[in-house]
Amino acid sequence: MKLNKFVMVCLIVAATGAVIGGIGFLLGGRVYGLSLGGKGVVVSSNGGNIGSDIEYVKENKNLEAFKSLDLDVAFSDIQIKEADHFGIEYCVRKDCPVTEELQGDTMVIKQNRPKGMIASFSVSGISYGNLAKEYITISVPKGEKFSTIKLHNESGDITLGDLVADELTIEDAFGSIEAQKLAAGTTDFILESGDVTVDEMQTAHMTIKDSFGKAAIGKLETTDADFKFESGDIKIDEIKAEQLTVKNTFGQVLLGDADVANKVSINVESGDIEFDQLTSDDVELYTTFGYVDGKKATVGNILMDLESGDCSIDDILADTVDVKDKFGAVKLGLREGAETYSIDAKTTFGSVTVNGEDMGEKYRDKSSDSKKQLVLNCESGDIELSDVE
């Protein structure tokens, strides 16, 4: 996994600061921190005050009405809030001014990149350029519907209230995204390091990509949702969709009530997959190091492939269940009873039990007239099937 170059530079300079601080302390002085910018690496010591010479500008003014917003900033928190007018309020560094220009029906807001200090470092931590609270707040009339909203931030949190747009695109390198209620035709979130928290979202197409951060979504209604995470948990309390695709390298996938008409595909390298209620025509669950734990599933076909971890569903109704588990137990509660299925179950190191009866290492029952089938394979672990009462 590749670390962002900026993060790598931060870590190297922070380590350098720790070394210099230790040397200075032993020599009777104290190094308060380092600053990295246009003047190179600057050491502040013996009472030096990093950022004391930085001037800030504050503005609060009205904006012309717009239907689209293109916002590109450097190191500021962004907020879009409802009001009775279009406006902007900000506090930024004087050498990183903010400009606003109405181009057609698009409001273009840009912030110049800093020429001096980019980031400050101390022995105890790292601060990305925000020695004072820097922010940009955009006010929009309540209920306004936008064509396109594009937000780009290099370092800072983004907070949204209720927002309606045909297209919503947010790129945030180092910062979190938090929203109350979003409605959009297409939604794209791209983060390097930060969390995504949304209370409610309605969108036709949704994509969230995040290298280091977690996602927590309360209610999601969409045609298709695509999550691509490298390290962080993904939690969705309620989702109604036609297709759900999740890829996560290190982290859990936690679903509450998931109603996905066509297909659910979840692939986790190291992490657990959990759901309260899952409904779908086609389900594929893969995890290398983790377990699958479900309370209730109503599905057409379900494939669960595990390398190391237990697979358990308390209550399942399915046409076909295919489970491959190398190191872990399989436990299924069958809503229509075991006699409804054609069963082919085998385990190398373990036993198969059906409604409490030990069937040995291998069990096959083709007596059912139904086309429903269970195909269960374990290398090391027990297989337990039981009727749901």
GROMACS .gro file of N, CA, C and O in nm, residues 88-173:
model
  344
   88ILE      N    1  -2.093   3.443   0.134
   88ILE     CA    2  -1.968   3.376   0.169
   88ILE      C    3  -1.907   3.445   0.291
   88ILE      O    4  -1.910   3.568   0.304
   89GLU      N    5  -1.856   3.366   0.380
   89GLU     CA    6  -1.783   3.415   0.497
   89GLU      C    7  -1.658   3.332   0.511
   89GLU      O    8  -1.662   3.209   0.498
   90TYR      N    9  -1.545   3.399   0.536
   90TYR     CA   10  -1.421   3.322   0.548
   90TYR      C   11  -1.319   3.391   0.637
   90TYR      O   12  -1.324   3.512   0.660
   91CYS      N   13  -1.229   3.307   0.687
   91CYS     CA   14  -1.110   3.352   0.757
   91CYS      C   15  -0.995   3.272   0.700
   91CYS      O   16  -0.989   3.149   0.718
   92VAL      N   17  -0.905   3.340   0.628
   92VAL     CA   18  -0.793   3.272   0.561
   92VAL      C   19  -0.666   3.354   0.578
   92VAL      O   20  -0.671   3.471   0.617
   93ARG      N   21  -0.557   3.292   0.545
   93ARG     CA   22  -0.429   3.364   0.548
   93ARG      C   23  -0.428   3.475   0.442
   93ARG      O   24  -0.482   3.458   0.332
   94LYS      N   25  -0.365   3.585   0.477
   94LYS     CA   26  -0.362   3.699   0.385
   94LYS      C   27  -0.288   3.666   0.257
   94LYS      O   28  -0.323   3.717   0.150
   95ASP      N   29  -0.187   3.578   0.266
   95ASP     CA   30  -0.113   3.542   0.146
   95ASP      C   31  -0.180   3.427   0.070
   95ASP      O   32  -0.125   3.377  -0.028
   96CYS      N   33  -0.298   3.383   0.115
   96CYS     CA   34  -0.377   3.282   0.044
   96CYS      C   35  -0.518   3.336   0.023
   96CYS      O   36  -0.615   3.282   0.078
   97PRO      N   37  -0.531   3.444  -0.054
   97PRO     CA   38  -0.661   3.511  -0.067
   97PRO      C   39  -0.764   3.425  -0.139
   97PRO      O   40  -0.730   3.332  -0.214
   98VAL      N   41  -0.890   3.458  -0.116
   98VAL     CA   42  -1.003   3.390  -0.179
   98VAL      C   43  -1.062   3.482  -0.286
   98VAL      O   44  -1.083   3.600  -0.262
   99THR      N   45  -1.090   3.426  -0.402
   99THR     CA   46  -1.152   3.502  -0.510
   99THR      C   47  -1.283   3.437  -0.549
   99THR      O   48  -1.297   3.314  -0.544
  100GLU      N   49  -1.381   3.520  -0.585
  100GLU     CA   50  -1.512   3.470  -0.630
  100GLU      C   51  -1.543   3.533  -0.765
  100GLU      O   52  -1.524   3.653  -0.785
  101GLU      N   53  -1.592   3.451  -0.858
  101GLU     CA   54  -1.628   3.501  -0.991
  101GLU      C   55  -1.745   3.420  -1.045
  101GLU      O   56  -1.741   3.297  -1.045
  102LEU      N   57  -1.846   3.489  -1.092
  102LEU     CA   58  -1.961   3.423  -1.152
  102LEU      C   59  -1.934   3.405  -1.301
  102LEU      O   60  -1.924   3.502  -1.376
  103GLN      N   61  -1.923   3.280  -1.344
  103GLN     CA   62  -1.899   3.247  -1.484
  103GLN      C   63  -2.024   3.178  -1.537
  103GLN      O   64  -2.047   3.060  -1.512
  104GLY      N   65  -2.105   3.254  -1.611
  104GLY     CA   66  -2.235   3.201  -1.652
  104GLY      C   67  -2.323   3.185  -1.529
  104GLY      O   68  -2.348   3.282  -1.456
  105ASP      N   69  -2.368   3.063  -1.504
  105ASP     CA   70  -2.446   3.038  -1.383
  105ASP      C   71  -2.366   2.962  -1.278
  105ASP      O   72  -2.421   2.907  -1.183
  106THR      N   73  -2.232   2.957  -1.298
  106THR     CA   74  -2.142   2.886  -1.205
  106THR      C   75  -2.062   2.985  -1.122
  106THR      O   76  -1.992   3.071  -1.177
  107MET      N   77  -2.069   2.970  -0.991
  107MET     CA   78  -1.987   3.050  -0.902
  107MET      C   79  -1.854   2.977  -0.881
  107MET      O   80  -1.851   2.866  -0.828
  108VAL      N   81  -1.746   3.040  -0.925
  108VAL     CA   82  -1.612   2.982  -0.913
  108VAL      C   83  -1.540   3.051  -0.798
  108VAL      O   84  -1.518   3.173  -0.801
  109ILE      N   85  -1.505   2.973  -0.696
  109ILE     CA   86  -1.436   3.026  -0.579
  109ILE      C   87  -1.303   2.953  -0.565
  109ILE      O   88  -1.299   2.830  -0.561
  110LYS      N   89  -1.196   3.031  -0.560
  110LYS     CA   90  -1.062   2.972  -0.551
  110LYS      C   91  -0.983   3.038  -0.439
  110LYS      O   92  -1.003   3.155  -0.407
  111GLN      N   93  -0.892   2.958  -0.383
  111GLN     CA   94  -0.800   3.009  -0.283
  111GLN      C   95  -0.658   2.984  -0.330
  111GLN      O   96  -0.623   2.873  -0.369
  112ASN      N   97  -0.576   3.088  -0.328
  112ASN     CA   98  -0.437   3.073  -0.368
  112ASN      C   99  -0.363   2.979  -0.274
  112ASN      O  100  -0.391   2.974  -0.154
  113ARG      N  101  -0.268   2.906  -0.329
  113ARG     CA  102  -0.186   2.817  -0.247
  113ARG      C  103  -0.084   2.896  -0.169
  113ARG      O  104  -0.035   2.999  -0.216
  114PRO      N  105  -0.048   2.852  -0.049
  114PRO     CA  106   0.048   2.926   0.034
  114PRO      C  107   0.188   2.925  -0.026
  114PRO      O  108   0.233   2.824  -0.078
  115LYS      N  109   0.254   3.040  -0.017
  115LYS     CA  110   0.392   3.050  -0.064
  115LYS      C  111   0.491   3.032   0.050
  115LYS      O  112   0.607   3.001   0.029
  116GLY      N  113   0.447   3.055   0.171
  116GLY     CA  114   0.534   3.041   0.287
  116GLY      C  115   0.519   2.907   0.350
  116GLY      O  116   0.526   2.804   0.285
  117MET      N  117   0.490   2.906   0.479
  117MET     CA  118   0.481   2.782   0.554
  117MET      C  119   0.362   2.701   0.509
  117MET      O  120   0.250   2.749   0.499
  118ILE      N  121   0.385   2.575   0.480
  118ILE     CA  122   0.279   2.484   0.441
  118ILE      C  123   0.231   2.404   0.562
  118ILE      O  124   0.114   2.385   0.583
  119ALA      N  125   0.324   2.357   0.640
  119ALA     CA  126   0.286   2.276   0.755
  119ALA      C  127   0.380   2.304   0.869
  119ALA      O  128   0.495   2.337   0.849
  120SER      N  129   0.334   2.292   0.990
  120SER     CA  130   0.419   2.309   1.108
  120SER      C  131   0.428   2.178   1.183
  120SER      O  132   0.332   2.103   1.188
  121PHE      N  133   0.543   2.154   1.240
  121PHE     CA  134   0.566   2.028   1.310
  121PHE      C  135   0.623   2.058   1.448
  121PHE      O  136   0.699   2.151   1.467
  122SER      N  137   0.584   1.978   1.544
  122SER     CA  138   0.644   1.986   1.677
  122SER      C  139   0.681   1.846   1.720
  122SER      O  140   0.645   1.748   1.655
  123VAL      N  141   0.752   1.836   1.831
  123VAL     CA  142   0.790   1.705   1.881
  123VAL      C  143   0.666   1.622   1.914
  123VAL      O  144   0.664   1.501   1.900
  124SER      N  145   0.557   1.690   1.954
  124SER     CA  146   0.439   1.617   1.999
  124SER      C  147   0.339   1.591   1.888
  124SER      O  148   0.247   1.513   1.907
  125GLY      N  149   0.351   1.655   1.771
  125GLY     CA  150   0.248   1.632   1.671
  125GLY      C  151   0.271   1.707   1.543
  125GLY      O  152   0.373   1.772   1.522
  126ILE      N  153   0.172   1.700   1.454
  126ILE     CA  154   0.180   1.760   1.323
  126ILE      C  155   0.057   1.848   1.304
  126ILE      O  156  -0.052   1.811   1.339
  127SER      N  157   0.076   1.964   1.245
  127SER     CA  158  -0.037   2.051   1.212
  127SER      C  159  -0.025   2.093   1.067
  127SER      O  160   0.077   2.148   1.027
  128TYR      N  161  -0.125   2.067   0.987
  128TYR     CA  162  -0.121   2.096   0.845
  128TYR      C  163  -0.164   2.240   0.818
  128TYR      O  164  -0.276   2.266   0.776
  129GLY      N  165  -0.077   2.334   0.844
  129GLY     CA  166  -0.095   2.469   0.796
  129GLY      C  167  -0.206   2.550   0.862
  129GLY      O  168  -0.226   2.664   0.828
  130ASN      N  169  -0.284   2.497   0.953
  130ASN     CA  170  -0.395   2.569   1.013
  130ASN      C  171  -0.360   2.613   1.154
  130ASN      O  172  -0.415   2.565   1.251
  131LEU      N  173  -0.265   2.707   1.166
  131LEU     CA  174  -0.226   2.754   1.298
  131LEU      C  175  -0.339   2.834   1.361
  131LEU      O  176  -0.353   2.837   1.481
  132ALA      N  177  -0.416   2.902   1.278
  132ALA     CA  178  -0.540   2.964   1.324
  132ALA      C  179  -0.654   2.893   1.253
  132ALA      O  180  -0.633   2.825   1.154
  133LYS      N  181  -0.775   2.908   1.305
  133LYS     CA  182  -0.890   2.844   1.245
  133LYS      C  183  -0.919   2.910   1.110
  133LYS      O  184  -0.960   3.025   1.103
  134GLU      N  185  -0.898   2.835   1.003
  134GLU     CA  186  -0.924   2.886   0.868
  134GLU      C  187  -1.048   2.816   0.813
  134GLU      O  188  -1.058   2.694   0.819
  135TYR      N  189  -1.140   2.893   0.760
  135TYR     CA  190  -1.265   2.835   0.714
  135TYR      C  191  -1.323   2.917   0.599
  135TYR      O  192  -1.294   3.037   0.584
  136ILE      N  193  -1.408   2.851   0.522
  136ILE     CA  194  -1.486   2.916   0.417
  136ILE      C  195  -1.628   2.862   0.428
  136ILE      O  196  -1.649   2.741   0.417
  137THR      N  197  -1.724   2.949   0.451
  137THR     CA  198  -1.864   2.910   0.466
  137THR      C  199  -1.946   2.971   0.353
  137THR      O  200  -1.942   3.092   0.332
  138ILE      N  201  -2.016   2.886   0.280
  138ILE     CA  202  -2.102   2.930   0.171
  138ILE      C  203  -2.248   2.919   0.216
  138ILE      O  204  -2.292   2.813   0.260
  139SER      N  205  -2.320   3.029   0.205
  139SER     CA  206  -2.463   3.030   0.239
  139SER      C  207  -2.545   3.020   0.110
  139SER      O  208  -2.515   3.089   0.012
  140VAL      N  209  -2.648   2.936   0.112
  140VAL     CA  210  -2.737   2.921  -0.003
  140VAL      C  211  -2.881   2.922   0.047
  140VAL      O  212  -2.909   2.879   0.159
  141PRO      N  213  -2.974   2.971  -0.035
  141PRO     CA  214  -3.115   2.975   0.008
  141PRO      C  215  -3.169   2.834   0.033
  141PRO      O  216  -3.136   2.739  -0.038
  142LYS      N  217  -3.252   2.823   0.134
  142LYS     CA  218  -3.310   2.695   0.169
  142LYS      C  219  -3.397   2.642   0.054
  142LYS      O  220  -3.475   2.714  -0.005
  143GLY      N  221  -3.379   2.513   0.022
  143GLY     CA  222  -3.457   2.450  -0.084
  143GLY      C  223  -3.402   2.471  -0.223
  143GLY      O  224  -3.462   2.423  -0.320
  144GLU      N  225  -3.291   2.541  -0.238
  144GLU     CA  226  -3.233   2.565  -0.370
  144GLU      C  227  -3.180   2.435  -0.430
  144GLU      O  228  -3.115   2.355  -0.363
  145LYS      N  229  -3.210   2.413  -0.559
  145LYS     CA  230  -3.161   2.296  -0.630
  145LYS      C  231  -3.051   2.338  -0.727
  145LYS      O  232  -3.071   2.430  -0.806
  146PHE      N  233  -2.938   2.269  -0.721
  146PHE     CA  234  -2.822   2.307  -0.801
  146PHE      C  235  -2.798   2.207  -0.914
  146PHE      O  236  -2.837   2.090  -0.904
  147SER      N  237  -2.731   2.255  -1.018
  147SER     CA  238  -2.694   2.166  -1.129
  147SER      C  239  -2.571   2.084  -1.090
  147SER      O  240  -2.574   1.961  -1.088
  148THR      N  241  -2.461   2.153  -1.058
  148THR     CA  242  -2.336   2.086  -1.025
  148THR      C  243  -2.272   2.150  -0.903
  148THR      O  244  -2.261   2.273  -0.895
  149ILE      N  245  -2.229   2.065  -0.810
  149ILE     CA  246  -2.151   2.110  -0.695
  149ILE      C  247  -2.017   2.035  -0.699
  149ILE      O  248  -2.014   1.912  -0.691
  150LYS      N  249  -1.908   2.110  -0.712
  150LYS     CA  250  -1.774   2.051  -0.711
  150LYS      C  251  -1.692   2.118  -0.601
  150LYS      O  252  -1.674   2.240  -0.602
  151LEU      N  253  -1.644   2.035  -0.508
  151LEU     CA  254  -1.564   2.086  -0.396
  151LEU      C  255  -1.430   2.015  -0.395
  151LEU      O  256  -1.425   1.891  -0.397
  152HIS      N  257  -1.323   2.092  -0.392
  152HIS     CA  258  -1.188   2.035  -0.385
  152HIS      C  259  -1.115   2.101  -0.268
  152HIS      O  260  -1.106   2.223  -0.259
  153ASN      N  261  -1.063   2.017  -0.179
  153ASN     CA  262  -0.992   2.068  -0.062
  153ASN      C  263  -0.866   1.984  -0.040
  153ASN      O  264  -0.872   1.862  -0.045
  154GLU      N  265  -0.756   2.052  -0.015
  154GLU     CA  266  -0.632   1.978   0.009
  154GLU      C  267  -0.620   1.934   0.154
  154GLU      O  268  -0.571   1.825   0.182
  155SER      N  269  -0.667   2.016   0.245
  155SER     CA  270  -0.661   1.978   0.386
  155SER      C  271  -0.764   2.058   0.463
  155SER      O  272  -0.750   2.178   0.480
  156GLY      N  273  -0.868   1.990   0.510
  156GLY     CA  274  -0.972   2.055   0.588
  156GLY      C  275  -1.100   1.976   0.581
  156GLY      O  276  -1.124   1.901   0.486
  157ASP      N  277  -1.184   1.991   0.680
  157ASP     CA  278  -1.311   1.919   0.684
  157ASP      C  279  -1.415   1.989   0.596
  157ASP      O  280  -1.410   2.110   0.575
  158ILE      N  281  -1.512   1.910   0.549
  158ILE     CA  282  -1.621   1.962   0.467
  158ILE      C  283  -1.752   1.924   0.535
  158ILE      O  284  -1.776   1.806   0.563
  159THR      N  285  -1.836   2.024   0.561
  159THR     CA  286  -1.962   2.003   0.629
  159THR      C  287  -2.076   2.054   0.542
  159THR      O  288  -2.074   2.168   0.496
  160LEU      N  289  -2.175   1.968   0.519
  160LEU     CA  290  -2.290   2.003   0.437
  160LEU      C  291  -2.418   1.982   0.516
  160LEU      O  292  -2.429   1.887   0.593
  161GLY      N  293  -2.515   2.070   0.495
  161GLY     CA  294  -2.645   2.053   0.557
  161GLY      C  295  -2.735   1.974   0.464
  161GLY      O  296  -2.702   1.864   0.422
  162ASP      N  297  -2.852   2.030   0.429
  162ASP     CA  298  -2.940   1.971   0.328
  162ASP      C  299  -2.900   2.027   0.192
  162ASP      O  300  -2.899   2.150   0.173
  163LEU      N  301  -2.869   1.938   0.098
  163LEU     CA  302  -2.818   1.983  -0.032
  163LEU      C  303  -2.880   1.900  -0.143
  163LEU      O  304  -2.883   1.776  -0.133
  164VAL      N  305  -2.927   1.967  -0.249
  164VAL     CA  306  -2.986   1.900  -0.364
  164VAL      C  307  -2.911   1.944  -0.489
  164VAL      O  308  -2.897   2.064  -0.515
  165ALA      N  309  -2.861   1.848  -0.568
  165ALA     CA  310  -2.786   1.880  -0.689
  165ALA      C  311  -2.797   1.765  -0.789
  165ALA      O  312  -2.815   1.649  -0.750
  166ASP      N  313  -2.787   1.800  -0.917
  166ASP     CA  314  -2.784   1.695  -1.019
  166ASP      C  315  -2.653   1.616  -1.011
  166ASP      O  316  -2.652   1.495  -1.032
  167GLU      N  317  -2.546   1.685  -0.980
  167GLU     CA  318  -2.414   1.620  -0.971
  167GLU      C  319  -2.339   1.676  -0.852
  167GLU      O  320  -2.326   1.798  -0.836
  168LEU      N  321  -2.288   1.586  -0.767
  168LEU     CA  322  -2.213   1.626  -0.648
  168LEU      C  323  -2.079   1.554  -0.647
  168LEU      O  324  -2.074   1.431  -0.642
  169THR      N  325  -1.971   1.631  -0.652
  169THR     CA  326  -1.835   1.574  -0.652
  169THR      C  327  -1.753   1.642  -0.544
  169THR      O  328  -1.743   1.765  -0.541
  170ILE      N  329  -1.695   1.561  -0.456
  170ILE     CA  330  -1.612   1.614  -0.348
  170ILE      C  331  -1.478   1.540  -0.346
  170ILE      O  332  -1.475   1.418  -0.342
  171GLU      N  333  -1.371   1.617  -0.349
  171GLU     CA  334  -1.236   1.563  -0.333
  171GLU      C  335  -1.172   1.631  -0.213
  171GLU      O  336  -1.164   1.753  -0.207
  172ASP      N  337  -1.129   1.550  -0.117
  172ASP     CA  338  -1.070   1.603   0.006
  172ASP      C  339  -0.950   1.517   0.042
  172ASP      O  340  -0.965   1.401   0.079
  173ALA      N  341  -0.831   1.574   0.029
  173ALA     CA  342  -0.710   1.494   0.052
  173ALA      C  343  -0.695   1.457   0.199
  173ALA      O  344  -0.683   1.339   0.234
   0.00000   0.00000   0.00000
